[in-house]
PDB file of C-alpha atoms in Angstrom:
ATOM      1  CA  MET W 927     -86.280 -15.849 -41.034  1.00 65.00           C
ATOM      2  CA  ALA W 928     -85.645 -12.601 -39.154  1.00 68.00           C
ATOM      3  CA  SER W 929     -87.968 -11.661 -36.328  1.00 85.00           C
ATOM      4  CA  GLU W 930     -90.064  -8.536 -36.564  1.00 90.00           C
ATOM      5  CA  PRO W 931     -88.567  -5.497 -34.864  1.00 94.00           C
ATOM      6  CA  LYS W 932     -90.189  -4.658 -31.560  1.00 94.00           C
ATOM      7  CA  THR W 933     -92.648  -1.764 -31.506  1.00 96.00           C
ATOM      8  CA  LEU W 934     -93.737   0.922 -29.065  1.00 97.00           C
ATOM      9  CA  ASN W 935     -96.697  -1.313 -28.209  1.00 97.00           C
ATOM     10  CA  ASP W 936     -94.285  -4.119 -27.266  1.00 97.00           C
ATOM     11  CA  LEU W 937     -92.342  -1.686 -25.067  1.00 97.00           C
ATOM     12  CA  PHE W 938     -95.600  -0.461 -23.526  1.00 98.00           C
ATOM     13  CA  ILE W 939     -96.639  -4.024 -22.612  1.00 98.00           C
ATOM     14  CA  ASP W 940     -93.172  -4.905 -21.259  1.00 97.00           C
ATOM     15  CA  THR W 941     -93.141  -1.770 -19.090  1.00 98.00           C
ATOM     16  CA  LEU W 942     -96.697  -2.481 -17.953  1.00 98.00           C
ATOM     17  CA  LYS W 943     -95.545  -5.944 -16.828  1.00 98.00           C
ATOM     18  CA  ASP W 944     -92.630  -4.296 -15.017  1.00 98.00           C
ATOM     19  CA  ILE W 945     -94.786  -1.895 -12.977  1.00 98.00           C
ATOM     20  CA  TYR W 946     -97.384  -4.603 -12.325  1.00 98.00           C
ATOM     21  CA  TYR W 947     -94.662  -6.750 -10.761  1.00 98.00           C
ATOM     22  CA  ALA W 948     -93.303  -3.728  -8.895  1.00 98.00           C
ATOM     23  CA  GLU W 949     -96.709  -2.863  -7.419  1.00 97.00           C
ATOM     24  CA  LYS W 950     -97.158  -6.463  -6.233  1.00 97.00           C
ATOM     25  CA  GLN W 951     -93.764  -6.303  -4.491  1.00 97.00           C
ATOM     26  CA  ILE W 952     -94.640  -2.942  -2.949  1.00 97.00           C
ATOM     27  CA  LEU W 953     -97.859  -4.460  -1.574  1.00 96.00           C
ATOM     28  CA  LYS W 954     -95.747  -7.018   0.298  1.00 96.00           C
ATOM     29  CA  THR W 955     -93.317  -4.404   1.625  1.00 96.00           C
ATOM     30  CA  LEU W 956     -95.589  -1.593   2.854  1.00 96.00           C
ATOM     31  CA  PRO W 957     -96.935  -3.514   5.889  1.00 96.00           C
ATOM     32  CA  LYS W 958     -93.335  -4.184   6.992  1.00 95.00           C
ATOM     33  CA  MET W 959     -92.501  -0.500   6.662  1.00 95.00           C
ATOM     34  CA  ALA W 960     -95.633   0.473   8.603  1.00 95.00           C
ATOM     35  CA  LYS W 961     -94.715  -1.966  11.372  1.00 95.00           C
ATOM     36  CA  ALA W 962     -91.148  -0.623  11.544  1.00 95.00           C
ATOM     37  CA  ALA W 963     -92.139   3.064  11.657  1.00 94.00           C
ATOM     38  CA  SER W 964     -92.293   4.702  15.067  1.00 92.00           C
ATOM     39  CA  SER W 965     -94.161   7.825  13.913  1.00 91.00           C
ATOM     40  CA  LEU W 966     -97.902   7.225  13.997  1.00 93.00           C
ATOM     41  CA  ASP W 967     -98.344   9.594  11.047  1.00 92.00           C
ATOM     42  CA  LEU W 968     -95.782   7.650   9.032  1.00 93.00           C
ATOM     43  CA  LYS W 969     -97.433   4.331   9.941  1.00 95.00           C
ATOM     44  CA  ALA W 970    -100.767   5.756   8.774  1.00 95.00           C
ATOM     45  CA  ALA W 971     -99.223   7.009   5.528  1.00 94.00           C
ATOM     46  CA  PHE W 972     -97.809   3.553   4.761  1.00 95.00           C
ATOM     47  CA  GLU W 973    -101.135   1.888   5.562  1.00 95.00           C
ATOM     48  CA  LYS W 974    -103.035   4.361   3.372  1.00 94.00           C
ATOM     49  CA  HIS W 975    -100.588   3.837   0.526  1.00 94.00           C
ATOM     50  CA  ARG W 976    -100.980   0.078   0.818  1.00 96.00           C
ATOM     51  CA  ASP W 977    -104.709   0.487   0.225  1.00 96.00           C
ATOM     52  CA  GLU W 978    -104.013   2.797  -2.725  1.00 96.00           C
ATOM     53  CA  THR W 979    -101.520   0.296  -4.125  1.00 97.00           C
ATOM     54  CA  GLU W 980    -104.232  -2.375  -4.199  1.00 97.00           C
ATOM     55  CA  THR W 981    -106.263   0.037  -6.337  1.00 97.00           C
ATOM     56  CA  HIS W 982    -103.225   0.646  -8.554  1.00 98.00           C
ATOM     57  CA  VAL W 983    -102.920  -3.094  -9.202  1.00 98.00           C
ATOM     58  CA  GLU W 984    -106.623  -3.209 -10.115  1.00 98.00           C
ATOM     59  CA  ARG W 985    -106.175  -0.273 -12.496  1.00 98.00           C
ATOM     60  CA  LEU W 986    -103.180  -1.947 -14.089  1.00 98.00           C
ATOM     61  CA  SER W 987    -105.341  -5.014 -14.690  1.00 98.00           C
ATOM     62  CA  GLN W 988    -107.799  -2.729 -16.496  1.00 98.00           C
ATOM     63  CA  VAL W 989    -104.972  -1.254 -18.590  1.00 98.00           C
ATOM     64  CA  PHE W 990    -103.856  -4.764 -19.564  1.00 98.00           C
ATOM     65  CA  GLU W 991    -107.443  -5.537 -20.581  1.00 98.00           C
ATOM     66  CA  ILE W 992    -107.671  -2.349 -22.680  1.00 97.00           C
ATOM     67  CA  ALA W 993    -104.390  -3.360 -24.359  1.00 97.00           C
ATOM     68  CA  GLY W 994    -105.776  -6.835 -25.059  1.00 97.00           C
ATOM     69  CA  LYS W 995    -103.402  -8.677 -22.727  1.00 97.00           C
ATOM     70  CA  ALA W 996    -103.775 -10.707 -19.548  1.00 97.00           C
ATOM     71  CA  PRO W 997    -102.331  -9.038 -16.424  1.00 97.00           C
ATOM     72  CA  ARG W 998     -98.893 -10.489 -15.842  1.00 97.00           C
ATOM     73  CA  GLY W 999     -95.755  -9.255 -14.177  1.00 97.00           C
ATOM     74  CA  LYS W1000     -92.154  -9.569 -15.181  1.00 97.00           C
ATOM     75  CA  THR W1001     -89.321  -9.367 -12.684  1.00 97.00           C
ATOM     76  CA  CYS W1002     -88.336  -5.770 -12.062  1.00 96.00           C
ATOM     77  CA  ASP W1003     -84.758  -5.680 -10.803  1.00 96.00           C
ATOM     78  CA  ALA W1004     -84.992  -1.937 -10.149  1.00 96.00           C
ATOM     79  CA  ILE W1005     -87.805  -2.238  -7.602  1.00 97.00           C
ATOM     80  CA  LEU W1006     -86.164  -5.260  -6.013  1.00 97.00           C
ATOM     81  CA  GLY W1007     -83.034  -3.164  -5.470  1.00 97.00           C
ATOM     82  CA  ILE W1008     -84.982  -0.228  -4.055  1.00 97.00           C
ATOM     83  CA  ILE W1009     -86.903  -2.540  -1.713  1.00 97.00           C
ATOM     84  CA  GLU W1010     -83.660  -4.218  -0.628  1.00 97.00           C
ATOM     85  CA  GLU W1011     -82.230  -0.812   0.290  1.00 96.00           C
ATOM     86  CA  GLY W1012     -85.339  -0.197   2.390  1.00 95.00           C
ATOM     87  CA  LYS W1013     -84.868  -3.541   4.160  1.00 96.00           C
ATOM     88  CA  GLU W1014     -81.260  -2.623   4.928  1.00 96.00           C
ATOM     89  CA  ILE W1015     -82.405   0.655   6.476  1.00 96.00           C
ATOM     90  CA  MET W1016     -84.956  -1.203   8.616  1.00 95.00           C
ATOM     91  CA  GLU W1017     -82.239  -3.615   9.818  1.00 95.00           C
ATOM     92  CA  GLU W1018     -79.363  -1.175  10.290  1.00 95.00           C
ATOM     93  CA  TYR W1019     -81.418   1.606  11.907  1.00 94.00           C
ATOM     94  CA  SER W1020     -83.989  -0.454  13.823  1.00 91.00           C
ATOM     95  CA  ASP W1021     -83.041   1.069  17.186  1.00 87.00           C
ATOM     96  CA  SER W1022     -82.165   4.490  15.842  1.00 89.00           C
ATOM     97  CA  PRO W1023     -84.038   7.782  15.972  1.00 88.00           C
ATOM     98  CA  ALA W1024     -83.089   8.051  12.274  1.00 92.00           C
ATOM     99  CA  LEU W1025     -85.172   4.997  11.302  1.00 94.00           C
ATOM    100  CA  ASP W1026     -88.270   6.956  10.279  1.00 94.00           C
ATOM    101  CA  ALA W1027     -86.190   9.385   8.199  1.00 94.00           C
ATOM    102  CA  GLY W1028     -84.641   6.396   6.440  1.00 95.00           C
ATOM    103  CA  LEU W1029     -88.081   4.890   5.859  1.00 96.00           C
ATOM    104  CA  VAL W1030     -89.293   8.142   4.307  1.00 96.00           C
ATOM    105  CA  ALA W1031     -86.249   8.193   2.018  1.00 95.00           C
ATOM    106  CA  ALA W1032     -86.781   4.559   1.015  1.00 96.00           C
ATOM    107  CA  ALA W1033     -90.477   5.136   0.374  1.00 96.00           C
ATOM    108  CA  GLN W1034     -89.717   8.184  -1.745  1.00 96.00           C
ATOM    109  CA  ALA W1035     -87.275   6.161  -3.847  1.00 97.00           C
ATOM    110  CA  VAL W1036     -90.184   3.798  -4.542  1.00 96.00           C
ATOM    111  CA  GLU W1037     -92.528   6.699  -5.320  1.00 96.00           C
ATOM    112  CA  HIS W1038     -90.081   8.298  -7.721  1.00 97.00           C
ATOM    113  CA  TYR W1039     -89.619   4.998  -9.551  1.00 98.00           C
ATOM    114  CA  GLU W1040     -93.380   4.598  -9.816  1.00 97.00           C
ATOM    115  CA  MET W1041     -93.849   8.170 -11.032  1.00 98.00           C
ATOM    116  CA  THR W1042     -91.334   7.651 -13.849  1.00 98.00           C
ATOM    117  CA  ARG W1043     -93.038   4.442 -14.932  1.00 98.00           C
ATOM    118  CA  TYR W1044     -96.587   5.822 -14.787  1.00 98.00           C
ATOM    119  CA  GLY W1045     -95.594   9.032 -16.561  1.00 98.00           C
ATOM    120  CA  THR W1046     -93.926   7.108 -19.372  1.00 98.00           C
ATOM    121  CA  LEU W1047     -96.761   4.596 -19.680  1.00 98.00           C
ATOM    122  CA  LYS W1048     -99.355   7.394 -19.798  1.00 98.00           C
ATOM    123  CA  THR W1049     -97.435   9.111 -22.607  1.00 98.00           C
ATOM    124  CA  TRP W1050     -97.091   5.877 -24.571  1.00 98.00           C
ATOM    125  CA  ALA W1051    -100.761   4.953 -24.038  1.00 98.00           C
ATOM    126  CA  THR W1052    -101.724   8.346 -25.457  1.00 98.00           C
ATOM    127  CA  GLN W1053     -99.368   7.828 -28.423  1.00 98.00           C
ATOM    128  CA  LEU W1054    -100.860   4.373 -29.028  1.00 98.00           C
ATOM    129  CA  GLY W1055    -104.423   5.740 -28.962  1.00 98.00           C
ATOM    130  CA  LEU W1056    -105.299   3.983 -25.700  1.00 98.00           C
ATOM    131  CA  LYS W1057    -107.156   6.955 -24.192  1.00 98.00           C
ATOM    132  CA  ASP W1058    -108.913   4.983 -21.455  1.00 98.00           C
ATOM    133  CA  ALA W1059    -105.609   3.394 -20.426  1.00 98.00           C
ATOM    134  CA  ALA W1060    -103.916   6.811 -20.419  1.00 98.00           C
ATOM    135  CA  ALA W1061    -106.637   8.165 -18.109  1.00 98.00           C
ATOM    136  CA  LEU W1062    -106.187   5.280 -15.660  1.00 98.00           C
ATOM    137  CA  LEU W1063    -102.416   5.705 -15.686  1.00 98.00           C
ATOM    138  CA  GLU W1064    -102.787   9.462 -15.169  1.00 98.00           C
ATOM    139  CA  GLN W1065    -105.013   8.862 -12.140  1.00 98.00           C
ATOM    140  CA  THR W1066    -102.412   6.573 -10.571  1.00 98.00           C
ATOM    141  CA  LEU W1067     -99.600   8.982 -11.431  1.00 98.00           C
ATOM    142  CA  ARG W1068    -101.413  11.782  -9.564  1.00 98.00           C
ATOM    143  CA  GLU W1069    -101.888   9.537  -6.512  1.00 97.00           C
ATOM    144  CA  GLU W1070     -98.193   8.626  -6.517  1.00 96.00           C
ATOM    145  CA  GLU W1071     -97.280  12.323  -6.685  1.00 97.00           C
ATOM    146  CA  THR W1072     -99.618  13.074  -3.775  1.00 96.00           C
ATOM    147  CA  THR W1073     -98.025  10.301  -1.706  1.00 95.00           C
ATOM    148  CA  ASP W1074     -94.567  11.658  -2.496  1.00 96.00           C
ATOM    149  CA  GLN W1075     -95.657  15.134  -1.356  1.00 96.00           C
ATOM    150  CA  LEU W1076     -97.084  13.690   1.870  1.00 94.00           C
ATOM    151  CA  LEU W1077     -93.827  11.866   2.562  1.00 95.00           C
ATOM    152  CA  THR W1078     -91.866  15.073   1.979  1.00 94.00           C
ATOM    153  CA  LYS W1079     -94.161  16.925   4.387  1.00 94.00           C
ATOM    154  CA  LEU W1080     -93.756  14.209   7.044  1.00 91.00           C
ATOM    155  CA  GLY W1081     -89.992  14.315   6.622  1.00 90.00           C
ATOM    156  CA  VAL W1082     -89.706  18.095   6.810  1.00 90.00           C
ATOM    157  CA  THR W1083     -92.212  18.727   9.603  1.00 88.00           C
ATOM    158  CA  ALA W1084     -91.372  15.923  12.019  1.00 84.00           C
ATOM    159  CA  VAL W1085     -89.435  12.828  11.023  1.00 86.00           C
ATOM    160  CA  ASN W1086     -86.126  14.471  10.041  1.00 82.00           C
ATOM    161  CA  LYS W1087     -86.086  16.531  13.254  1.00 83.00           C
ATOM    162  CA  SER W1088     -86.649  13.407  15.337  1.00 82.00           C
ATOM    163  CA  ALA W1089     -83.860  11.673  13.405  1.00 81.00           C
ATOM    164  CA  GLN W1090     -81.307  14.092  14.830  1.00 79.00           C
ATOM    165  CA  GLY W1091     -81.749  12.399  18.197  1.00 69.00           C
ATOM    166  CA  GLU W1092     -80.296  13.562  21.485  1.00 51.00           C
ATOM    167  CA  ALA W1093     -77.069  14.891  19.978  1.00 47.00           C
ATOM    168  CA  ALA W1094     -78.834  17.709  18.105  1.00 42.00           C
TER     169      ALA W1094
END
């Protein structure tokens, strides 16, 4: 007996599990990034985003509920790789004026991954008629975009200049 082909709803749920797992991993990583940052503004941005990420996890739980599923993650190799790159930056640049610039870059890699996931999930939720889920996903997508813009501003206005160090 052949199994039924997978549907857009199946893909939606699988991707929802992926970002749920990713957000949980991000929650564990943001305090480490905040601790490593030397810029007080960057530390504050990481701490603020940690609080937002807790809200994102709560919203994802609501989306699961709307979709009729229990909140559950599935290992996301992409976010694990992005987080690992961030850990390498923290280790290799720990005593460097370039550390904060590296942290901004690592955080933006996370943000861009999240934005792709939330944008896709919002589109699929709309297609599947899950309007309330689409609205929740849209709200999170906007917050991720705002965080990305803040990180860009921090990089351009201060962190990248500091990263040049004494040799500049």
